Coordinates of C-alpha atoms in Angstrom, one line a residue:
X196 CA -34.4 -49.0 -15.2
X197 CA -36.9 -50.9 -17.7
X198 CA -39.2 -53.2 -15.4
X199 CA -39.1 -51.5 -12.4
X200 CA -37.5 -50.9 -8.9
X201 CA -39.3 -54.0 -8.2
X202 CA -36.7 -56.2 -10.3
X203 CA -33.9 -54.8 -9.8
X204 CA -35.0 -55.9 -5.6
X205 CA -35.3 -59.6 -7.0
X206 CA -32.1 -59.6 -9.0
X207 CA -30.2 -57.9 -6.2
X208 CA -31.9 -60.6 -3.8
X209 CA -31.4 -63.2 -6.8
X210 CA -26.8 -62.2 -6.3
X211 CA -26.7 -61.9 -2.8
X212 CA -28.2 -65.6 -2.7
X213 CA -26.1 -67.2 -6.0
X214 CA -22.6 -65.4 -4.7
X215 CA -23.7 -66.7 -1.3
X216 CA -23.6 -70.2 -2.5
X217 CA -20.8 -70.3 -4.9
X218 CA -18.7 -67.5 -4.2
X219 CA -16.5 -68.0 -7.5
X220 CA -19.3 -66.3 -9.4
X221 CA -18.9 -62.9 -8.2
X222 CA -17.5 -61.8 -11.0
X223 CA -19.8 -62.1 -13.7
X224 CA -22.3 -59.5 -11.0
X225 CA -20.0 -57.1 -9.8
X226 CA -20.3 -55.0 -13.7
X227 CA -24.2 -55.7 -13.1
X228 CA -23.5 -53.8 -9.7
X229 CA -22.2 -50.4 -10.9
X230 CA -24.1 -50.3 -13.3
X231 CA -27.8 -50.2 -10.3
X232 CA -26.5 -48.4 -8.6
X233 CA -27.1 -44.9 -10.7
X234 CA -30.6 -46.1 -10.4
X235 CA -33.3 -43.1 -9.7
X236 CA -34.7 -45.3 -7.5
X237 CA -32.6 -44.6 -4.3
X238 CA -34.2 -48.9 -2.9
X239 CA -32.3 -50.2 -5.4
X240 CA -29.0 -47.8 -5.9
X241 CA -28.9 -48.7 -1.5
X242 CA -29.0 -52.3 -1.9
X243 CA -26.6 -52.5 -4.9
X244 CA -23.8 -50.1 -2.6
X245 CA -24.4 -52.6 0.0
X246 CA -24.9 -55.6 -2.1
X247 CA -21.8 -54.8 -3.9
X248 CA -19.8 -54.1 -0.7
X249 CA -20.4 -57.5 0.3
X250 CA -19.3 -59.5 -2.2
X251 CA -15.9 -57.5 -3.3
X252 CA -13.3 -55.3 -1.1
X253 CA -11.7 -53.4 -4.2
X254 CA -11.3 -50.2 -3.4
X255 CA -13.0 -49.2 -6.7
X256 CA -16.3 -50.6 -4.9
X257 CA -16.1 -49.6 -2.1
X258 CA -15.8 -45.9 -3.6
X259 CA -18.7 -46.0 -5.9
X260 CA -20.5 -47.7 -2.3
X261 CA -19.0 -44.5 -0.2
X262 CA -19.9 -42.1 -2.8
X263 CA -24.0 -44.1 -3.6
X264 CA -24.5 -44.1 0.0
X265 CA -23.2 -39.9 0.9
X266 CA -25.3 -39.3 -2.6
X267 CA -28.6 -41.2 -0.6
X268 CA -27.5 -39.9 2.9
X269 CA -28.4 -35.9 2.0
X270 CA -30.8 -36.7 -1.0
X271 CA -33.6 -38.9 1.3
X272 CA -36.0 -36.8 3.6
X273 CA -36.6 -40.2 6.6
X274 CA -34.5 -39.6 8.8
X275 CA -34.6 -43.3 9.5
X276 CA -33.8 -43.8 5.8
X277 CA -30.5 -41.4 6.5
X278 CA -30.4 -43.1 10.1
X279 CA -29.7 -46.5 8.0
X280 CA -27.6 -44.9 5.3
X281 CA -25.4 -43.6 8.5
X282 CA -24.5 -46.4 9.5
X283 CA -23.2 -48.4 6.7
X284 CA -20.8 -45.8 6.2
X285 CA -19.6 -45.7 9.7
X286 CA -19.8 -49.8 9.0
X287 CA -18.0 -49.2 6.1
X288 CA -15.3 -46.8 7.0
X289 CA -13.7 -49.5 9.5
X290 CA -12.2 -50.6 7.0
X291 CA -11.4 -48.8 4.0
X292 CA -11.5 -45.2 6.7
X293 CA -8.7 -43.7 3.5
X294 CA -11.7 -44.7 0.9
X295 CA -14.4 -43.0 2.5
X296 CA -11.9 -40.0 3.6
X297 CA -12.8 -39.5 -0.3
X298 CA -16.3 -38.6 0.2
X299 CA -15.7 -37.3 3.5
X300 CA -17.5 -33.6 2.6
X301 CA -20.8 -35.1 1.4
X302 CA -21.4 -36.8 3.7
X303 CA -21.3 -34.0 5.4
X304 CA -23.7 -32.4 4.0
X305 CA -26.0 -33.9 5.6
X306 CA -25.9 -31.5 8.4
X307 CA -28.6 -29.3 5.9
X308 CA -30.5 -32.0 8.3
X309 CA -33.6 -29.5 11.5
X310 CA -33.4 -33.5 13.0
X311 CA -31.3 -33.0 15.6
X312 CA -30.2 -36.6 15.9
X313 CA -28.7 -37.1 12.5
X314 CA -26.4 -34.1 12.5
X315 CA -25.2 -35.9 16.2
X316 CA -24.3 -39.5 13.4
X317 CA -22.6 -37.4 11.0
X318 CA -20.4 -36.1 13.0
X319 CA -19.3 -38.9 14.5
X320 CA -19.0 -41.3 11.7
X321 CA -17.7 -37.9 10.3
X322 CA -14.6 -37.3 12.8
X323 CA -12.6 -40.1 12.5
X324 CA -12.0 -39.4 8.8
X325 CA -10.4 -35.7 8.7
X326 CA -6.6 -36.3 7.8
X327 CA -5.2 -32.9 7.5
X328 CA -5.4 -33.5 3.9
X329 CA -9.2 -32.8 4.7
X330 CA -9.0 -30.6 7.9
X331 CA -9.5 -26.9 6.7
X332 CA -12.2 -28.0 4.9
X333 CA -14.3 -29.9 7.8
X334 CA -13.5 -26.9 10.4
X335 CA -14.6 -23.7 7.5
X336 CA -18.2 -26.5 7.6
X337 CA -18.0 -26.9 11.4
X338 CA -18.0 -23.3 11.7
X339 CA -20.1 -22.2 9.4
X340 CA -23.0 -24.3 11.0
X341 CA -21.3 -22.9 15.0
X342 CA -22.6 -19.5 13.5
X343 CA -25.9 -20.6 11.3
X344 CA -26.8 -22.5 14.7
X345 CA -27.0 -17.8 15.8
X346 CA -28.7 -17.5 13.0
X347 CA -31.8 -18.5 12.7
X348 CA -33.6 -20.2 14.8
X349 CA -33.8 -23.8 14.1
X350 CA -34.8 -26.4 17.1
X351 CA -32.7 -27.1 19.6
X352 CA -29.9 -24.5 18.1
X353 CA -28.4 -24.8 21.3
X354 CA -28.0 -28.4 22.1
X355 CA -26.8 -28.5 18.0
X356 CA -24.0 -25.9 18.9
X357 CA -22.6 -27.8 21.6
X358 CA -22.2 -30.7 19.2
X359 CA -20.2 -28.4 17.0
X360 CA -17.5 -26.6 19.3
X361 CA -16.9 -30.5 20.9
X362 CA -16.2 -31.6 17.4
X363 CA -14.5 -28.2 16.3
X364 CA -12.7 -29.4 19.8
X365 CA -11.7 -32.9 18.9
X366 CA -9.9 -31.4 16.0
X367 CA -8.6 -29.0 16.8
X368 CA -6.8 -31.5 19.8
X369 CA -5.3 -33.3 17.2
X370 CA -4.6 -30.6 14.3
X371 CA -2.6 -27.2 16.0
X372 CA -2.5 -25.9 12.6
X373 CA -5.9 -25.6 13.2
X374 CA -6.1 -24.3 16.8
X375 CA -5.6 -20.4 16.3
X376 CA -8.4 -20.0 13.7
X377 CA -11.4 -22.0 15.3
X378 CA -11.1 -20.5 19.3
X379 CA -11.7 -16.8 17.8
X380 CA -14.6 -17.7 16.5
X381 CA -15.7 -19.5 19.2
X382 CA -15.1 -17.2 22.2
X383 CA -17.8 -15.2 19.8
X384 CA -19.7 -17.7 21.7
X385 CA -18.9 -16.6 24.9
X386 CA -22.6 -14.9 26.3
X387 CA -24.8 -17.9 24.6
X388 CA -26.2 -21.4 25.9
X389 CA -22.6 -23.8 25.0
X390 CA -20.9 -20.9 26.5
X391 CA -18.8 -23.8 28.9
X392 CA -17.8 -26.2 26.3
X393 CA -16.9 -23.2 24.8
X394 CA -14.4 -21.1 27.5
X395 CA -13.5 -25.4 28.4
X396 CA -12.1 -25.5 24.9
X397 CA -10.3 -22.5 25.5
X398 CA -8.7 -23.1 28.7
X399 CA -7.5 -26.0 26.9
X400 CA -6.4 -24.0 23.6
X401 CA -3.8 -22.3 26.0
X402 CA -2.6 -24.4 28.4
X403 CA -1.0 -26.7 24.7
X404 CA -0.7 -23.1 23.1
X405 CA 1.7 -20.8 24.9
X406 CA 2.4 -19.3 21.6
X407 CA -1.1 -18.2 21.6
X408 CA -1.6 -17.3 25.0
X409 CA -1.3 -13.5 24.8
X410 CA -4.6 -13.7 22.0
X411 CA -7.0 -16.0 23.5
X412 CA -5.6 -13.9 27.2
X413 CA -6.8 -10.4 25.5
X414 CA -9.8 -11.8 23.8
X415 CA -10.6 -13.4 26.9
X416 CA -10.7 -10.2 28.8
X417 CA -12.5 -8.3 26.8
X418 CA -15.0 -11.1 27.0
X419 CA -15.4 -10.8 30.7
X420 CA -17.8 -8.3 31.0
X421 CA -20.2 -10.8 28.2
X422 CA -20.2 -14.2 30.0
X423 CA -23.9 -14.4 32.3
X424 CA -22.6 -17.9 33.8
X425 CA -21.5 -18.4 36.7
X426 CA -20.3 -21.6 35.5
X427 CA -18.3 -20.0 32.9
X428 CA -17.1 -17.2 34.9
X429 CA -15.6 -19.1 37.4
X430 CA -13.7 -20.3 34.4
X431 CA -12.6 -17.8 32.5
X432 CA -11.4 -15.5 35.5
X433 CA -9.5 -19.1 36.7
X434 CA -7.8 -19.1 32.7
X435 CA -7.2 -15.3 34.0
X436 CA -5.0 -15.6 37.0
X437 CA -3.4 -18.8 36.0
X438 CA -1.8 -18.1 32.2
X439 CA -1.1 -14.3 32.5
X440 CA 2.5 -14.8 33.3
X441 CA 4.4 -11.2 31.2
X442 CA 3.8 -7.2 33.8
X443 CA 1.6 -5.4 31.1
X444 CA -0.7 -8.8 31.6
X445 CA -0.6 -9.3 34.9
X446 CA -2.2 -5.5 34.8
X447 CA -4.5 -6.0 32.6
X448 CA -5.8 -9.4 34.2
X449 CA -6.5 -7.5 37.8
X450 CA -7.3 -4.1 36.4
X451 CA -10.2 -6.2 34.0
X452 CA -11.3 -8.6 36.8
X453 CA -11.7 -5.0 40.0
X454 CA -14.1 -3.8 36.9
X455 CA -16.4 -7.0 37.6
X456 CA -15.9 -6.7 40.6
X457 CA -16.7 -3.6 41.7
X458 CA -15.2 -2.3 45.2
X459 CA -16.5 -3.4 48.3
X460 CA -18.7 -4.0 50.3
X461 CA -21.0 -6.8 48.8
X462 CA -23.6 -6.7 51.2
X463 CA -26.2 -4.5 52.2
X464 CA -24.6 -1.8 52.6
X465 CA -22.9 -2.7 48.8
X466 CA -25.9 -0.5 47.1
X467 CA -27.3 2.9 49.4
X468 CA -27.0 4.9 45.9
X469 CA -28.6 2.2 44.0
X470 CA -31.6 1.3 46.7
X471 CA -31.9 5.3 46.3
X472 CA -31.6 5.2 42.3
X473 CA -34.7 2.8 42.1
X474 CA -37.2 4.1 44.8
X475 CA -36.5 6.9 43.0
X476 CA -37.2 5.3 39.6
X477 CA -40.9 4.2 41.5
X478 CA -41.7 7.3 42.6
X479 CA -41.6 9.0 39.3
X480 CA -42.8 6.1 37.2
X481 CA -46.1 6.3 40.1
X482 CA -45.1 3.2 41.6
X483 CA -43.4 3.0 44.5
X484 CA -42.1 0.5 47.0
X485 CA -44.4 -0.8 49.4
X486 CA -46.9 -2.6 51.3
X487 CA -48.8 -5.5 48.7
X488 CA -52.8 -5.8 50.0
X489 CA -54.5 -8.5 48.8
X490 CA -58.1 -9.8 49.8
X491 CA -59.7 -13.9 49.4
X492 CA -63.6 -14.6 50.3
X493 CA -63.8 -17.2 52.9
X494 CA -66.9 -19.1 54.2
X495 CA -67.4 -18.4 58.2
X496 CA -68.4 -21.7 60.2
X497 CA -72.5 -20.1 60.4
X498 CA -71.9 -20.5 56.3
X499 CA -72.0 -17.2 55.9
X500 CA -69.4 -15.0 54.0
X501 CA -66.6 -12.4 54.1
X502 CA -64.2 -10.0 52.8
X503 CA -60.6 -11.2 54.6
X504 CA -57.4 -8.7 53.9
X505 CA -53.9 -9.6 53.7
X506 CA -51.0 -7.1 53.6
X507 CA -47.0 -8.4 52.8
X508 CA -44.6 -6.7 52.3
X509 CA -43.0 -7.5 49.1
X510 CA -39.0 -9.5 49.4
X511 CA -35.9 -8.1 48.1
X512 CA -34.1 -11.0 46.9
X513 CA -30.2 -10.2 47.5
X514 CA -29.2 -9.4 44.0
X515 CA -31.7 -6.5 44.3
X516 CA -28.5 -4.5 45.5
X517 CA -26.3 -4.2 42.9
X518 CA -26.9 -1.9 40.5
X519 CA -28.6 -1.5 37.1
X520 CA -25.7 -1.3 35.5
X521 CA -23.5 -3.4 37.3
X522 CA -20.9 -6.5 35.4
X523 CA -22.8 -9.7 36.5
X524 CA -19.7 -11.1 38.2
X525 CA -20.4 -8.7 41.1
X526 CA -24.0 -9.0 41.4
X527 CA -23.0 -12.6 42.1
X528 CA -20.8 -12.1 44.8
X529 CA -24.0 -9.4 45.9
X530 CA -25.7 -13.0 45.9
X531 CA -23.9 -15.1 48.3
X532 CA -22.4 -16.9 45.3
X533 CA -19.7 -18.8 46.9
X534 CA -17.6 -20.9 44.2
X535 CA -17.6 -18.4 42.2
X536 CA -16.0 -15.9 45.2
X537 CA -13.2 -18.3 45.5
X538 CA -12.1 -17.7 42.3
X539 CA -12.2 -14.5 42.2
X540 CA -10.0 -14.9 45.7
X541 CA -7.7 -17.3 43.6
X542 CA -7.0 -15.0 41.0
X543 CA -6.3 -12.1 42.5
X544 CA -4.4 -14.2 44.8
X545 CA -2.5 -15.7 41.7
X546 CA -2.0 -12.0 39.8
X547 CA -1.0 -10.1 43.4
X548 CA 2.5 -12.8 43.8
X549 CA 3.0 -12.3 40.4
X550 CA 3.3 -9.2 40.7
X551 CA 5.8 -9.3 43.2
X552 CA 7.7 -12.2 41.7
X553 CA 8.1 -8.8 39.2
X554 CA 8.5 -5.8 40.1
X555 CA 9.1 -7.1 43.8
X556 CA 7.2 -5.5 47.1
X557 CA 7.8 -1.5 47.4
X558 CA 7.0 -0.8 44.1
X559 CA 4.5 1.7 44.1
X560 CA 1.7 0.0 41.6
X561 CA 2.4 -4.1 44.1
X562 CA 0.9 -2.1 46.7
X563 CA -1.8 -0.9 45.7
X564 CA -2.7 -4.3 44.3
X565 CA -2.4 -5.3 47.6
X566 CA -4.4 -3.0 49.4
X567 CA -7.6 -3.6 46.6
X568 CA -7.1 -7.5 46.2
X569 CA -7.3 -7.8 50.1
X570 CA -10.6 -4.6 49.8
X571 CA -12.2 -6.7 47.7
X572 CA -10.7 -10.6 49.4
X573 CA -13.0 -9.5 52.8
X574 CA -15.9 -7.7 51.6
X575 CA -16.2 -11.3 49.7
X576 CA -15.3 -13.1 53.1
X577 CA -18.8 -10.9 54.6
X578 CA -21.1 -12.0 52.4
X579 CA -21.6 -15.1 52.6
X580 CA -22.1 -15.5 57.2
X581 CA -24.8 -11.8 56.6
X582 CA -26.5 -14.4 54.2
X583 CA -27.0 -17.4 56.4
X584 CA -27.6 -14.9 59.0
X585 CA -30.1 -13.0 56.6
X586 CA -31.5 -17.5 55.9
X587 CA -32.2 -18.6 59.0
X588 CA -34.0 -15.6 60.5

């Protein structure tokens, strides 16, 4: 420190050269390198740590170097420097994973960086260092980070949330004890950009841990009306139809799905009341639906100008046939979403067949489920031909 960072870097370079020429001299420089790692200069501390682990593989030396790297990665502001240090930690963990595990929580402090690449690299390094001893701390930190992505206006929050969800999924797969503690938290994000990763995680947990199924199914059914993505909704419907096994679960699942689909039909005749309400609302607002007139100026062949009026009829999209308060699932069925319609049909069929196994075909509730499911399936089957005919016209 007395002679400055430049002189210290020269000493470190000389140390590497001398030890390369005569390996028997390594022990003479170890104590000096330990002292240099506490230098106020980040460059000197980094070079000293790197030099130390290149000279010796003793656990004490590796632990000190890893601690130095972890402190630097969370304190440095330059993203390129952070990436270089993370690469050093990544290389260090390959041969000294048990030692680097001791500074895992210090490494995870780098998640405070607003740079997505830094966060991804940090999680890449950290996931291989998770053990039964630190899993609870790691998962608690990751849950806080997931919540932070929704509470703050950070850049690329959706992408970062997906990375965090995948990391939590990886932790829960390796350590079943934490699955119950994280899956309910993640299910709060079924209506966000990372919902597909969440529902896939839920599917894996439901399949792997049978004792968690009742609570997760109930939570998923409660969240079905909040989902606003066809792909996420398809997976959720499959989970409900596949894993609802008891009589109460089957009845609750059937009611949940049919409530979201609404009653058939799902074609143009599905929403006469909705159309009337919409027209009445527009009339009250002084903007009743009707032809749209637009004018433009054209240049004629003789060089004179003329005004041309064009009258166009306003088109009504298929999804607009649904009432404003309808569930997202019903709006998608009316719009003619074929894959989602197939998922609805498959889930309802599974639930009806399971009810037949549980109660028999003479039970009144089973007959009611059969009739209602058939009406919905017939209504769904009529939507796509109607949509194709409209497209051909």
